[in-house]
């Protein structure tokens, strides 16, 4: 019985210690987007998004290298980088803002919902965004996910008239991250 109580107390202290740490980080966030039109569905994914979350303040920042997106067809990837996103000129997309409703005492395995308010910058254009974020503490890491819908016109991404029916006017973005406790280099 004493061992059971000791294990329970250590678990409670461990969970509390984790949530009192301030920053969680990843270099392996997954960002996937889908652009669907009546003629074609275009999808791409990257698993190299950088993200940092300060759970004390709710401040969240994410950076995605545009050239890191992988497409099923190499030609789509080439057109995406050269013609539409101009990734040499605009090499990354960023998301910055605050995750509100961030629980200050996360319990391992419990799902929470927060509201993200901030700015997304794509193709050199910044726009305000809001989205619902689902997150949970899982064995010392924070897993978080959200979905966004953006308009290509809002970010001045021009689609040539020859292929305008092949590319949707809006893009659905799906973000999933597993953030680990950030440890300062020594």
Short mmCIF file of C-alpha atoms in Angstrom, two decimals, residues 53 57-60 97-103 112-118 130-133 135:
data_model
loop_
_atom_site.label_atom_id
_atom_site.label_comp_id
_atom_site.label_asym_id
_atom_site.label_seq_id
_atom_site.Cartn_x
_atom_site.Cartn_y
_atom_site.Cartn_z
CA UNK A 53 5.13 26.89 -27.26
CA UNK A 57 2.20 32.69 -21.61
CA UNK A 58 0.54 30.69 -24.41
CA UNK A 59 2.93 32.24 -26.97
CA UNK A 60 3.29 29.97 -29.99
CA UNK A 97 0.29 34.22 -31.80
CA UNK A 98 -1.24 33.20 -28.50
CA UNK A 99 -2.95 29.96 -27.53
CA UNK A 100 -5.64 31.01 -25.07
CA UNK A 101 -7.46 28.73 -22.67
CA UNK A 102 -4.16 26.93 -22.13
CA UNK A 103 -4.62 24.89 -18.99
CA UNK A 112 -8.03 20.04 -23.98
CA UNK A 113 -9.30 22.67 -26.40
CA UNK A 114 -7.78 26.10 -26.76
CA UNK A 115 -8.25 29.01 -29.12
CA UNK A 116 -5.34 30.27 -31.19
CA UNK A 117 -5.28 33.92 -32.26
CA UNK A 118 -2.41 35.26 -34.25
CA UNK A 130 -8.06 32.16 -35.41
CA UNK A 131 -8.43 28.44 -34.95
CA UNK A 132 -9.45 25.84 -32.42
CA UNK A 133 -6.48 23.81 -31.12
CA UNK A 135 -3.88 19.51 -27.25
#
